């Protein structure tokens, strides 16, 4: 055991590593919101589409929720070039992440939509609400309230998942850590710094999500 | 295309991939079993009251919160480099096992805790009044009811986790994804190789997911029947 921790040697690289949080965050945001919209669409097709369409949507959900994101990413990045499709690291990342997340988010939102009671819809109709009003005042608040905890969990999950993007060469938090550690050989220092950064980022995200939920949607959620 | 296929789908290659799949299953089993025990201990420690056990409680909370908030990839690298610092030539399989156990116990701790919290509080209060020790309350009152909530969530976590073990290949551990990468590195068409690996993961994950849903439905039905009686 002749390894001693020397954080001094990576001091110059710390700002570079930490600013890797920006790519991490924007990939998380883009993935989450695009996949959530796509997931909502898939969930609607599954519930209200024709027999063929809803079946296709079901197959999509089964395929995406049972495929490892990491392998899909590798398939897109290393497998497709043989067939003449060359994706940039960031394109492969976004496609893989959005595709896989859309399946999970579709399931979460389907559960939420299905939990709206028919009696509530009947009552709204009896009150003479238009379809848009029913969607805005009856369905949407209910769905947001029931799915919010699962959605915020998934947001954190996505954030942690983005570390896989480093393996196809995206220069985000983990990617920068790998780069600096292979240059300076101070691996433990670099990765513990990155681990702390992830913990701090996700704690902030959890707190922000809990506050947003409480203020906007009156969801009672634990901060941690 | 046909050439590529006949190069990949040979008996030797398929056996190689199957061995990888076996390792993936082994890693998952180890992780989830150790995770359930570790998760139970963590949840038990987190639920303790008393001032003497406060450090234990904080320690368990910190462990769970930290390891749930570090990506598996980073945990894996940290364990790998720390192991290499302590033991030169640390066996990679054990590096993977340790990082998997850390991750699984943290996640399972939350699953076990929410299961234990699902038991109605009056039952526990009644047992406390009868001077049951905390261990006896957990063992005789909480767990016999909580397992029905814990098990389906544990299985659905397992379904997610099978797919996470693919990352262990990045630390050089031999499992399904590693086998796939090795085949691709030997010049076989990566498109076909990774498509096959994807299919293999699907074959592992899908029945497990269906089993989880079936189990959940069964347990829910039994609970409702119990209510009626």
CSV table of C-alpha atoms in Angstrom, one decimal:
chain,number,residue,atom,x,y,z
A,1,UNK,CA,0.0,0.0,0.0
A,2,UNK,CA,2.1,2.8,-1.3
A,3,UNK,CA,-0.5,5.1,-2.6
A,4,UNK,CA,-1.2,8.3,-0.8
A,5,UNK,CA,-4.1,10.6,-1.6
A,6,UNK,CA,-2.8,13.8,-3.2
A,7,UNK,CA,-5.6,16.2,-4.1
A,8,UNK,CA,-3.0,18.9,-4.8
A,9,UNK,CA,-2.1,17.3,-8.1
A,10,UNK,CA,-5.6,17.6,-9.5
A,11,UNK,CA,-6.3,21.1,-8.1
A,12,UNK,CA,-5.7,22.7,-11.5
A,13,UNK,CA,-8.2,20.3,-13.1
A,14,UNK,CA,-10.9,20.8,-10.6
A,15,UNK,CA,-12.7,23.6,-12.4
A,16,UNK,CA,-12.6,21.7,-15.6
A,17,UNK,CA,-14.1,18.6,-14.0
A,18,UNK,CA,-16.8,20.5,-12.1
A,19,UNK,CA,-17.9,22.4,-15.2
A,20,UNK,CA,-18.7,18.9,-16.6
A,21,UNK,CA,-21.9,19.3,-14.5
A,22,UNK,CA,-23.3,21.5,-17.3
A,23,UNK,CA,-23.3,18.8,-20.0
A,24,UNK,CA,-24.7,16.4,-17.4
A,25,UNK,CA,-27.5,18.7,-16.5
A,26,UNK,CA,-28.5,19.7,-20.0
A,27,UNK,CA,-28.4,16.0,-21.2
A,28,UNK,CA,-30.6,15.2,-18.2
A,29,UNK,CA,-33.1,18.0,-18.9
A,30,UNK,CA,-33.4,17.3,-22.7
A,31,UNK,CA,-33.7,13.5,-22.1
A,32,UNK,CA,-36.2,13.9,-19.4
A,33,UNK,CA,-38.6,16.4,-21.0
A,34,UNK,CA,-38.4,15.0,-24.6
A,35,UNK,CA,-38.9,11.4,-23.2
A,36,UNK,CA,-41.7,12.5,-21.0
A,37,UNK,CA,-43.6,14.1,-23.9
A,38,UNK,CA,-42.9,11.0,-26.0
A,39,UNK,CA,-44.0,8.8,-23.1
A,40,UNK,CA,-47.2,10.7,-22.7
A,41,UNK,CA,-47.9,10.2,-26.4
A,42,UNK,CA,-47.1,6.5,-26.1
A,43,UNK,CA,-49.3,6.2,-23.0
A,44,UNK,CA,-52.2,7.9,-24.8
A,45,UNK,CA,-51.8,5.7,-27.9
A,46,UNK,CA,-51.8,2.7,-25.6
A,47,UNK,CA,-54.9,3.7,-23.9
A,48,UNK,CA,-56.9,5.4,-26.6
A,49,UNK,CA,-55.4,4.2,-29.9
A,50,UNK,CA,-56.7,1.6,-32.2
A,51,UNK,CA,-56.0,-2.1,-31.6
A,52,UNK,CA,-52.9,-2.1,-33.8
A,53,UNK,CA,-51.5,1.2,-32.6
A,54,UNK,CA,-52.0,0.4,-28.9
A,55,UNK,CA,-50.3,-3.0,-29.5
A,56,UNK,CA,-47.4,-1.4,-31.2
A,57,UNK,CA,-47.1,1.1,-28.3
A,58,UNK,CA,-47.1,-1.9,-25.9
A,59,UNK,CA,-44.4,-3.6,-27.8
A,60,UNK,CA,-42.3,-0.4,-27.7
A,61,UNK,CA,-42.7,-0.2,-23.9
A,62,UNK,CA,-41.8,-3.9,-23.5
A,63,UNK,CA,-38.7,-3.6,-25.7
A,64,UNK,CA,-37.4,-0.4,-24.2
A,65,UNK,CA,-37.9,-1.3,-20.6
A,66,UNK,CA,-36.2,-4.6,-21.0
A,67,UNK,CA,-33.1,-3.4,-22.8
A,68,UNK,CA,-30.0,-2.2,-21.0
A,69,UNK,CA,-29.3,1.4,-21.8
A,70,UNK,CA,-25.6,0.8,-21.9
A,71,UNK,CA,-25.9,-1.9,-24.5
A,72,UNK,CA,-28.3,0.2,-26.6
A,73,UNK,CA,-25.8,3.0,-26.5
A,74,UNK,CA,-23.0,0.7,-27.6
A,75,UNK,CA,-25.1,-0.7,-30.3
A,76,UNK,CA,-25.9,2.7,-31.7
A,77,UNK,CA,-22.4,4.0,-31.4
A,78,UNK,CA,-20.3,1.0,-32.4
A,79,UNK,CA,-22.8,-1.2,-34.3
A,80,UNK,CA,-24.5,1.2,-36.6
A,81,UNK,CA,-21.3,2.5,-38.4
A,82,UNK,CA,-21.0,-0.9,-40.0
A,83,UNK,CA,-24.3,-0.2,-41.8
A,84,UNK,CA,-23.2,3.3,-42.8
A,85,UNK,CA,-24.9,5.2,-40.1
A,86,UNK,CA,-22.3,7.3,-38.2
A,87,UNK,CA,-23.7,8.9,-35.1
A,88,UNK,CA,-21.8,11.5,-33.1
A,89,UNK,CA,-21.4,10.6,-29.4
A,90,UNK,CA,-23.9,13.2,-28.3
A,91,UNK,CA,-26.5,12.1,-30.9
A,92,UNK,CA,-26.1,8.4,-29.9
A,93,UNK,CA,-26.5,9.4,-26.3
A,94,UNK,CA,-29.6,11.4,-26.8
A,95,UNK,CA,-31.2,8.8,-29.0
A,96,UNK,CA,-30.5,5.9,-26.6
A,97,UNK,CA,-31.5,7.8,-23.5
A,98,UNK,CA,-34.7,9.3,-25.0
A,99,UNK,CA,-35.7,5.9,-26.5
A,100,UNK,CA,-35.2,3.9,-23.3
A,101,UNK,CA,-36.6,6.6,-21.0
A,102,UNK,CA,-39.7,7.0,-23.1
A,103,UNK,CA,-40.8,3.4,-22.3
A,104,UNK,CA,-40.4,3.9,-18.5
A,105,UNK,CA,-42.1,7.3,-18.6
A,106,UNK,CA,-44.9,6.0,-20.7
A,107,UNK,CA,-45.6,3.3,-18.0
A,108,UNK,CA,-45.5,5.9,-15.2
A,109,UNK,CA,-47.9,8.2,-17.0
A,110,UNK,CA,-50.2,5.4,-18.1
A,111,UNK,CA,-50.6,4.4,-14.5
A,112,UNK,CA,-51.4,8.0,-13.6
A,113,UNK,CA,-54.0,8.4,-16.4
A,114,UNK,CA,-55.6,5.1,-15.5
A,115,UNK,CA,-56.0,6.1,-11.9
A,116,UNK,CA,-58.4,8.9,-12.9
A,117,UNK,CA,-61.9,7.6,-11.8
A,118,UNK,CA,-64.7,7.4,-14.3
A,119,UNK,CA,-67.0,8.9,-11.7
A,120,UNK,CA,-64.9,12.1,-11.7
A,121,UNK,CA,-65.1,12.3,-15.4
A,122,UNK,CA,-68.8,11.7,-15.4
A,123,UNK,CA,-69.2,14.4,-12.8
A,124,UNK,CA,-67.2,16.9,-14.8
A,125,UNK,CA,-69.3,16.1,-17.9
A,126,UNK,CA,-72.5,16.6,-15.9
A,127,UNK,CA,-71.3,20.0,-14.8
A,128,UNK,CA,-71.1,20.9,-18.5
A,129,UNK,CA,-67.3,21.1,-18.8
A,130,UNK,CA,-65.8,21.0,-22.2
A,131,UNK,CA,-63.3,18.3,-23.1
A,132,UNK,CA,-60.5,20.8,-22.8
A,133,UNK,CA,-61.7,21.9,-19.4
A,134,UNK,CA,-61.9,18.3,-18.2
A,135,UNK,CA,-58.4,17.8,-19.3
A,136,UNK,CA,-57.2,21.0,-17.7
A,137,UNK,CA,-59.1,20.9,-14.4
A,138,UNK,CA,-59.8,17.2,-13.8
A,139,UNK,CA,-57.4,14.9,-15.5
A,140,UNK,CA,-54.1,16.9,-15.5
A,141,UNK,CA,-54.1,17.8,-11.8
A,142,UNK,CA,-54.9,14.3,-10.9
A,143,UNK,CA,-52.3,12.8,-13.1
A,144,UNK,CA,-49.6,15.2,-12.0
A,145,UNK,CA,-50.4,14.6,-8.4
A,146,UNK,CA,-50.3,10.8,-8.6
A,147,UNK,CA,-47.2,10.6,-10.9
A,148,UNK,CA,-45.1,13.4,-9.5
A,149,UNK,CA,-43.1,11.3,-7.0
A,150,UNK,CA,-42.4,8.6,-9.6
A,151,UNK,CA,-41.4,11.3,-12.2
A,152,UNK,CA,-39.1,13.1,-9.9
A,153,UNK,CA,-37.5,9.8,-8.9
A,154,UNK,CA,-37.0,9.1,-12.6
A,155,UNK,CA,-35.4,12.5,-13.1
A,156,UNK,CA,-32.8,11.7,-10.5
A,157,UNK,CA,-32.3,8.3,-12.1
A,158,UNK,CA,-31.8,9.9,-15.5
A,159,UNK,CA,-29.2,12.3,-14.1
A,160,UNK,CA,-27.2,9.4,-12.6
A,161,UNK,CA,-27.7,7.4,-15.8
A,162,UNK,CA,-26.1,10.2,-18.0
A,163,UNK,CA,-22.7,9.1,-16.6
A,164,UNK,CA,-22.9,6.2,-19.1
A,165,UNK,CA,-22.6,8.8,-21.9
A,166,UNK,CA,-18.9,9.1,-20.9
A,167,UNK,CA,-18.3,5.6,-22.3
A,168,UNK,CA,-19.0,6.7,-25.9
A,169,UNK,CA,-16.9,9.8,-25.5
A,170,UNK,CA,-19.3,12.5,-24.3
A,171,UNK,CA,-17.3,15.0,-22.2
A,172,UNK,CA,-19.7,15.3,-19.2
A,173,UNK,CA,-18.9,14.9,-15.5
A,174,UNK,CA,-17.8,11.3,-15.6
A,175,UNK,CA,-16.2,11.7,-19.0
A,176,UNK,CA,-14.0,14.5,-17.7
A,177,UNK,CA,-13.1,12.4,-14.7
A,178,UNK,CA,-11.9,9.5,-16.8
A,179,UNK,CA,-9.9,11.9,-19.0
A,180,UNK,CA,-8.2,13.7,-16.1
A,181,UNK,CA,-7.6,10.4,-14.2
A,182,UNK,CA,-5.9,8.9,-17.2
A,183,UNK,CA,-3.7,12.0,-17.6
A,184,UNK,CA,-2.8,12.5,-13.9
A,185,UNK,CA,-3.2,8.9,-12.6
A,186,UNK,CA,-4.9,10.4,-9.5
A,187,UNK,CA,-7.9,8.2,-10.0
A,188,UNK,CA,-9.3,7.9,-6.5
A,189,UNK,CA,-9.0,11.7,-6.0
A,190,UNK,CA,-10.8,12.4,-9.3
A,191,UNK,CA,-13.5,9.9,-8.8
A,192,UNK,CA,-14.3,10.8,-5.2
A,193,UNK,CA,-14.6,14.4,-6.3
A,194,UNK,CA,-17.0,13.4,-9.0
A,195,UNK,CA,-18.9,11.2,-6.6
A,196,UNK,CA,-19.4,14.1,-4.2
A,197,UNK,CA,-20.5,16.3,-7.1
A,198,UNK,CA,-23.1,13.8,-8.2
A,199,UNK,CA,-24.4,13.6,-4.6
A,200,UNK,CA,-24.6,17.3,-4.3
A,201,UNK,CA,-26.2,17.8,-7.7
A,202,UNK,CA,-28.9,15.1,-7.0
A,203,UNK,CA,-29.6,16.4,-3.5
A,204,UNK,CA,-30.2,19.9,-5.0
A,205,UNK,CA,-32.3,18.4,-7.7
A,206,UNK,CA,-34.4,16.4,-5.1
A,207,UNK,CA,-34.9,19.5,-3.0
A,208,UNK,CA,-35.9,21.6,-6.0
A,209,UNK,CA,-38.3,18.9,-7.3
A,210,UNK,CA,-39.9,18.7,-3.8
A,211,UNK,CA,-40.3,22.4,-3.6
A,212,UNK,CA,-41.7,22.7,-7.1
A,213,UNK,CA,-44.1,19.9,-6.3
A,214,UNK,CA,-45.2,21.5,-3.1
A,215,UNK,CA,-45.7,25.0,-4.6
A,216,UNK,CA,-47.1,24.2,-8.0
A,217,UNK,CA,-48.9,21.0,-7.6
A,218,UNK,CA,-49.4,20.7,-3.9
A,219,UNK,CA,-47.7,17.3,-3.8
A,220,UNK,CA,-46.4,16.4,-0.4
A,221,UNK,CA,-43.0,14.9,-0.9
A,222,UNK,CA,-40.1,14.2,1.4
A,223,UNK,CA,-37.1,16.5,0.7
A,224,UNK,CA,-34.7,13.5,0.9
B,1,UNK,CA,-24.4,-10.1,-44.1
B,2,UNK,CA,-24.7,-13.9,-44.3
B,3,UNK,CA,-20.9,-14.2,-43.9
B,4,UNK,CA,-21.0,-12.1,-40.8
B,5,UNK,CA,-23.8,-14.2,-39.4
B,6,UNK,CA,-22.1,-17.5,-40.0
B,7,UNK,CA,-19.0,-16.0,-38.5
B,8,UNK,CA,-20.8,-15.0,-35.3
B,9,UNK,CA,-23.3,-17.8,-34.8
B,10,UNK,CA,-20.8,-20.6,-34.2
B,11,UNK,CA,-21.1,-23.0,-31.3
B,12,UNK,CA,-18.0,-21.6,-29.6
B,13,UNK,CA,-19.2,-18.0,-29.8
B,14,UNK,CA,-22.6,-18.9,-28.5
B,15,UNK,CA,-21.1,-20.8,-25.6
B,16,UNK,CA,-18.9,-17.9,-24.8
B,17,UNK,CA,-22.0,-15.6,-24.8
B,18,UNK,CA,-23.9,-18.0,-22.6
B,19,UNK,CA,-21.1,-18.2,-20.1
B,20,UNK,CA,-21.3,-14.4,-20.0
B,21,UNK,CA,-25.0,-14.5,-19.5
B,22,UNK,CA,-24.4,-17.0,-16.6
B,23,UNK,CA,-22.1,-14.5,-15.0
B,24,UNK,CA,-24.6,-11.7,-15.4
B,25,UNK,CA,-27.2,-13.8,-13.6
B,26,UNK,CA,-24.7,-14.7,-10.9
B,27,UNK,CA,-23.8,-11.1,-10.3
B,28,UNK,CA,-27.5,-10.2,-10.2
B,29,UNK,CA,-28.2,-13.0,-7.7
B,30,UNK,CA,-25.3,-12.1,-5.4
B,31,UNK,CA,-26.2,-8.4,-5.6
B,32,UNK,CA,-29.9,-8.8,-4.9
B,33,UNK,CA,-29.5,-11.4,-2.1
B,34,UNK,CA,-26.7,-9.4,-0.3
B,35,UNK,CA,-28.7,-6.3,-1.0
B,36,UNK,CA,-31.9,-7.6,0.7
B,37,UNK,CA,-29.9,-8.6,3.8
B,38,UNK,CA,-27.9,-5.4,3.8
B,39,UNK,CA,-30.9,-3.3,3.0
B,40,UNK,CA,-32.8,-4.9,5.9
B,41,UNK,CA,-29.9,-4.2,8.3
B,42,UNK,CA,-29.8,-0.6,7.0
B,43,UNK,CA,-33.5,-0.1,7.3
B,44,UNK,CA,-33.5,-1.6,10.8
B,45,UNK,CA,-30.7,0.7,11.8
B,46,UNK,CA,-32.4,3.7,10.3
B,47,UNK,CA,-35.6,2.9,12.2
B,48,UNK,CA,-33.9,2.7,15.7
B,49,UNK,CA,-35.0,5.3,18.3
B,50,UNK,CA,-32.9,6.1,21.3
B,51,UNK,CA,-29.9,8.4,21.7
B,52,UNK,CA,-27.3,5.7,22.0
B,53,UNK,CA,-28.0,4.3,18.5
B,54,UNK,CA,-28.1,7.8,16.9
B,55,UNK,CA,-24.7,7.5,15.2
B,56,UNK,CA,-25.8,4.2,13.8
B,57,UNK,CA,-29.0,5.8,12.5
B,58,UNK,CA,-27.1,8.7,10.9
B,59,UNK,CA,-24.5,6.3,9.4
B,60,UNK,CA,-27.2,4.2,7.8
B,61,UNK,CA,-29.0,7.2,6.4
B,62,UNK,CA,-25.8,8.7,5.0
B,63,UNK,CA,-24.9,5.4,3.4
B,64,UNK,CA,-28.3,5.0,1.7
B,65,UNK,CA,-28.4,8.6,0.6
B,66,UNK,CA,-24.9,8.6,-0.7
B,67,UNK,CA,-24.9,5.4,-2.6
B,68,UNK,CA,-28.3,6.1,-4.2
B,69,UNK,CA,-26.9,9.3,-5.5
B,70,UNK,CA,-23.7,8.2,-7.1
B,71,UNK,CA,-23.9,6.6,-10.5
B,72,UNK,CA,-23.1,2.9,-10.6
B,73,UNK,CA,-20.3,3.6,-13.0
B,74,UNK,CA,-18.6,6.0,-10.6
B,75,UNK,CA,-19.1,3.6,-7.7
B,76,UNK,CA,-17.5,0.9,-9.8
B,77,UNK,CA,-14.4,3.0,-10.7
B,78,UNK,CA,-14.0,4.2,-7.1
B,79,UNK,CA,-14.2,0.6,-5.7
B,80,UNK,CA,-11.8,-0.5,-8.5
B,81,UNK,CA,-9.1,2.1,-7.8
B,82,UNK,CA,-9.5,1.8,-4.0
B,83,UNK,CA,-9.2,-2.0,-4.2
B,84,UNK,CA,-6.1,-1.6,-6.4
B,85,UNK,CA,-4.6,0.8,-3.8
B,86,UNK,CA,-5.2,-1.7,-0.9
B,87,UNK,CA,-4.5,-5.0,-2.7
B,88,UNK,CA,-2.3,-5.0,-5.8
B,89,UNK,CA,-4.0,-7.1,-8.5
B,90,UNK,CA,-7.4,-7.1,-6.8
B,91,UNK,CA,-9.5,-9.7,-8.6
B,92,UNK,CA,-12.0,-7.8,-10.8
B,93,UNK,CA,-14.9,-10.2,-10.0
B,94,UNK,CA,-14.7,-9.2,-6.4
B,95,UNK,CA,-14.5,-5.5,-7.3
B,96,UNK,CA,-17.7,-5.9,-9.2
B,97,UNK,CA,-19.3,-7.9,-6.3
B,98,UNK,CA,-18.4,-5.2,-3.7
B,99,UNK,CA,-19.7,-2.3,-5.8
B,100,UNK,CA,-22.9,-4.2,-6.6
B,101,UNK,CA,-23.5,-5.0,-3.0
B,102,UNK,CA,-23.0,-1.3,-2.0
B,103,UNK,CA,-25.4,-0.2,-4.7
B,104,UNK,CA,-28.0,-2.9,-4.0
B,105,UNK,CA,-28.1,-2.5,-0.2
B,106,UNK,CA,-28.6,1.2,-0.6
B,107,UNK,CA,-31.6,0.7,-3.0
B,108,UNK,CA,-33.0,-2.3,-1.1
B,109,UNK,CA,-32.8,-0.3,2.1
B,110,UNK,CA,-35.4,2.1,0.8
B,111,UNK,CA,-37.6,-0.8,-0.5
B,112,UNK,CA,-37.4,-2.6,2.8
B,113,UNK,CA,-38.1,0.6,4.7
B,114,UNK,CA,-41.2,1.5,2.7
B,115,UNK,CA,-42.4,-2.1,3.1
B,116,UNK,CA,-41.9,-1.9,6.9
B,117,UNK,CA,-43.7,1.4,7.0
B,118,UNK,CA,-46.7,-0.1,5.3
B,119,UNK,CA,-47.6,-2.0,8.4
B,120,UNK,CA,-50.3,-0.1,10.4
B,121,UNK,CA,-48.7,1.8,13.3
B,122,UNK,CA,-51.4,0.7,15.9
B,123,UNK,CA,-50.1,-2.9,15.7
B,124,UNK,CA,-46.6,-1.7,16.5
B,125,UNK,CA,-47.9,0.5,19.3
B,126,UNK,CA,-49.9,-2.4,20.8
B,127,UNK,CA,-46.8,-4.6,20.7
B,128,UNK,CA,-44.8,-1.8,22.4
B,129,UNK,CA,-47.4,-1.6,25.1
B,130,UNK,CA,-47.0,-5.3,25.7
B,131,UNK,CA,-43.3,-4.7,26.1
B,132,UNK,CA,-42.1,-6.5,23.0
B,133,UNK,CA,-38.5,-5.7,22.1
B,134,UNK,CA,-37.9,-3.9,18.8
B,135,UNK,CA,-36.3,-7.0,17.3
B,136,UNK,CA,-39.3,-9.1,18.2
B,137,UNK,CA,-41.7,-6.5,16.8
B,138,UNK,CA,-39.8,-6.5,13.6
B,139,UNK,CA,-39.4,-10.3,13.4
B,140,UNK,CA,-42.9,-11.3,14.5
B,141,UNK,CA,-45.2,-8.5,13.5
B,142,UNK,CA,-43.6,-6.3,10.8
B,143,UNK,CA,-41.8,-8.7,8.5
B,144,UNK,CA,-44.6,-11.3,8.2
B,145,UNK,CA,-46.8,-8.5,6.7
B,146,UNK,CA,-44.1,-6.3,5.1
B,147,UNK,CA,-42.7,-9.0,2.8
B,148,UNK,CA,-45.7,-8.9,0.6
B,149,UNK,CA,-44.9,-5.2,-0.1
B,150,UNK,CA,-41.2,-5.7,-0.2
B,151,UNK,CA,-41.0,-8.7,-2.6
B,152,UNK,CA,-42.6,-7.3,-5.7
B,153,UNK,CA,-40.6,-4.0,-5.4
B,154,UNK,CA,-37.5,-6.1,-4.9
B,155,UNK,CA,-38.2,-8.1,-8.0
B,156,UNK,CA,-38.8,-5.0,-10.1
B,157,UNK,CA,-35.6,-3.5,-8.8
B,158,UNK,CA,-33.9,-6.8,-9.8
B,159,UNK,CA,-35.2,-6.3,-13.3
B,160,UNK,CA,-33.6,-2.9,-13.5
B,161,UNK,CA,-30.5,-4.1,-11.9
B,162,UNK,CA,-29.8,-7.0,-14.3
B,163,UNK,CA,-29.4,-4.3,-17.0
B,164,UNK,CA,-27.1,-2.2,-14.8
B,165,UNK,CA,-24.6,-5.1,-14.4
B,166,UNK,CA,-23.7,-4.6,-18.0
B,167,UNK,CA,-21.6,-1.7,-16.7
B,168,UNK,CA,-19.4,-4.1,-14.8
B,169,UNK,CA,-17.8,-4.9,-18.2
B,170,UNK,CA,-16.3,-1.5,-18.1
B,171,UNK,CA,-14.2,-2.5,-15.1
B,172,UNK,CA,-13.1,-5.6,-17.1
B,173,UNK,CA,-15.4,-8.1,-15.4
B,174,UNK,CA,-16.4,-11.0,-17.6
B,175,UNK,CA,-20.1,-11.0,-18.1
B,176,UNK,CA,-22.6,-10.9,-21.0
B,177,UNK,CA,-21.6,-7.4,-22.2
B,178,UNK,CA,-17.9,-8.1,-21.8
B,179,UNK,CA,-18.3,-11.2,-23.9
B,180,UNK,CA,-20.1,-9.1,-26.5
B,181,UNK,CA,-17.3,-6.5,-26.5
B,182,UNK,CA,-14.7,-9.3,-26.8
B,183,UNK,CA,-16.4,-10.8,-29.8
B,184,UNK,CA,-16.7,-7.3,-31.4
B,185,UNK,CA,-13.0,-6.7,-30.8
B,186,UNK,CA,-12.1,-9.9,-32.6
B,187,UNK,CA,-13.5,-8.4,-35.8
B,188,UNK,CA,-17.0,-9.8,-35.8
B,189,UNK,CA,-19.7,-7.4,-37.0
B,190,UNK,CA,-20.4,-5.2,-34.0
B,191,UNK,CA,-24.0,-4.6,-35.3
B,192,UNK,CA,-24.8,-8.3,-35.1
B,193,UNK,CA,-22.8,-8.8,-31.9
B,194,UNK,CA,-24.5,-6.1,-29.9
B,195,UNK,CA,-27.9,-6.9,-31.4
B,196,UNK,CA,-27.4,-10.5,-30.1
B,197,UNK,CA,-26.3,-9.2,-26.7
B,198,UNK,CA,-29.4,-6.9,-26.6
B,199,UNK,CA,-31.6,-9.9,-27.4
B,200,UNK,CA,-29.9,-12.0,-24.7
B,201,UNK,CA,-30.5,-9.2,-22.1
B,202,UNK,CA,-34.1,-9.1,-23.3
B,203,UNK,CA,-34.5,-12.8,-22.8
B,204,UNK,CA,-33.2,-12.5,-19.3
B,205,UNK,CA,-35.1,-9.4,-18.3
B,206,UNK,CA,-38.5,-9.9,-19.9
B,207,UNK,CA,-39.5,-13.2,-18.1
B,208,UNK,CA,-38.3,-11.7,-14.9
B,209,UNK,CA,-40.4,-8.6,-15.4
B,210,UNK,CA,-43.5,-10.7,-16.2
B,211,UNK,CA,-42.8,-12.8,-13.1
B,212,UNK,CA,-42.6,-9.7,-11.0
B,213,UNK,CA,-46.0,-8.5,-12.3
B,214,UNK,CA,-47.5,-11.9,-11.8
B,215,UNK,CA,-46.2,-12.0,-8.2
B,216,UNK,CA,-47.5,-8.6,-7.5
B,217,UNK,CA,-51.0,-9.5,-8.7
B,218,UNK,CA,-50.9,-12.7,-6.8
B,219,UNK,CA,-49.9,-11.1,-3.5
B,220,UNK,CA,-52.4,-8.3,-4.0
B,221,UNK,CA,-55.2,-10.8,-4.6
B,222,UNK,CA,-54.2,-12.8,-1.5
B,223,UNK,CA,-54.2,-9.7,0.6
B,224,UNK,CA,-57.6,-8.7,-0.6
B,225,UNK,CA,-59.0,-12.2,0.1
B,226,UNK,CA,-57.5,-12.0,3.5
B,227,UNK,CA,-59.4,-8.7,4.1
B,228,UNK,CA,-62.7,-10.3,3.2
B,229,UNK,CA,-62.3,-13.2,5.6
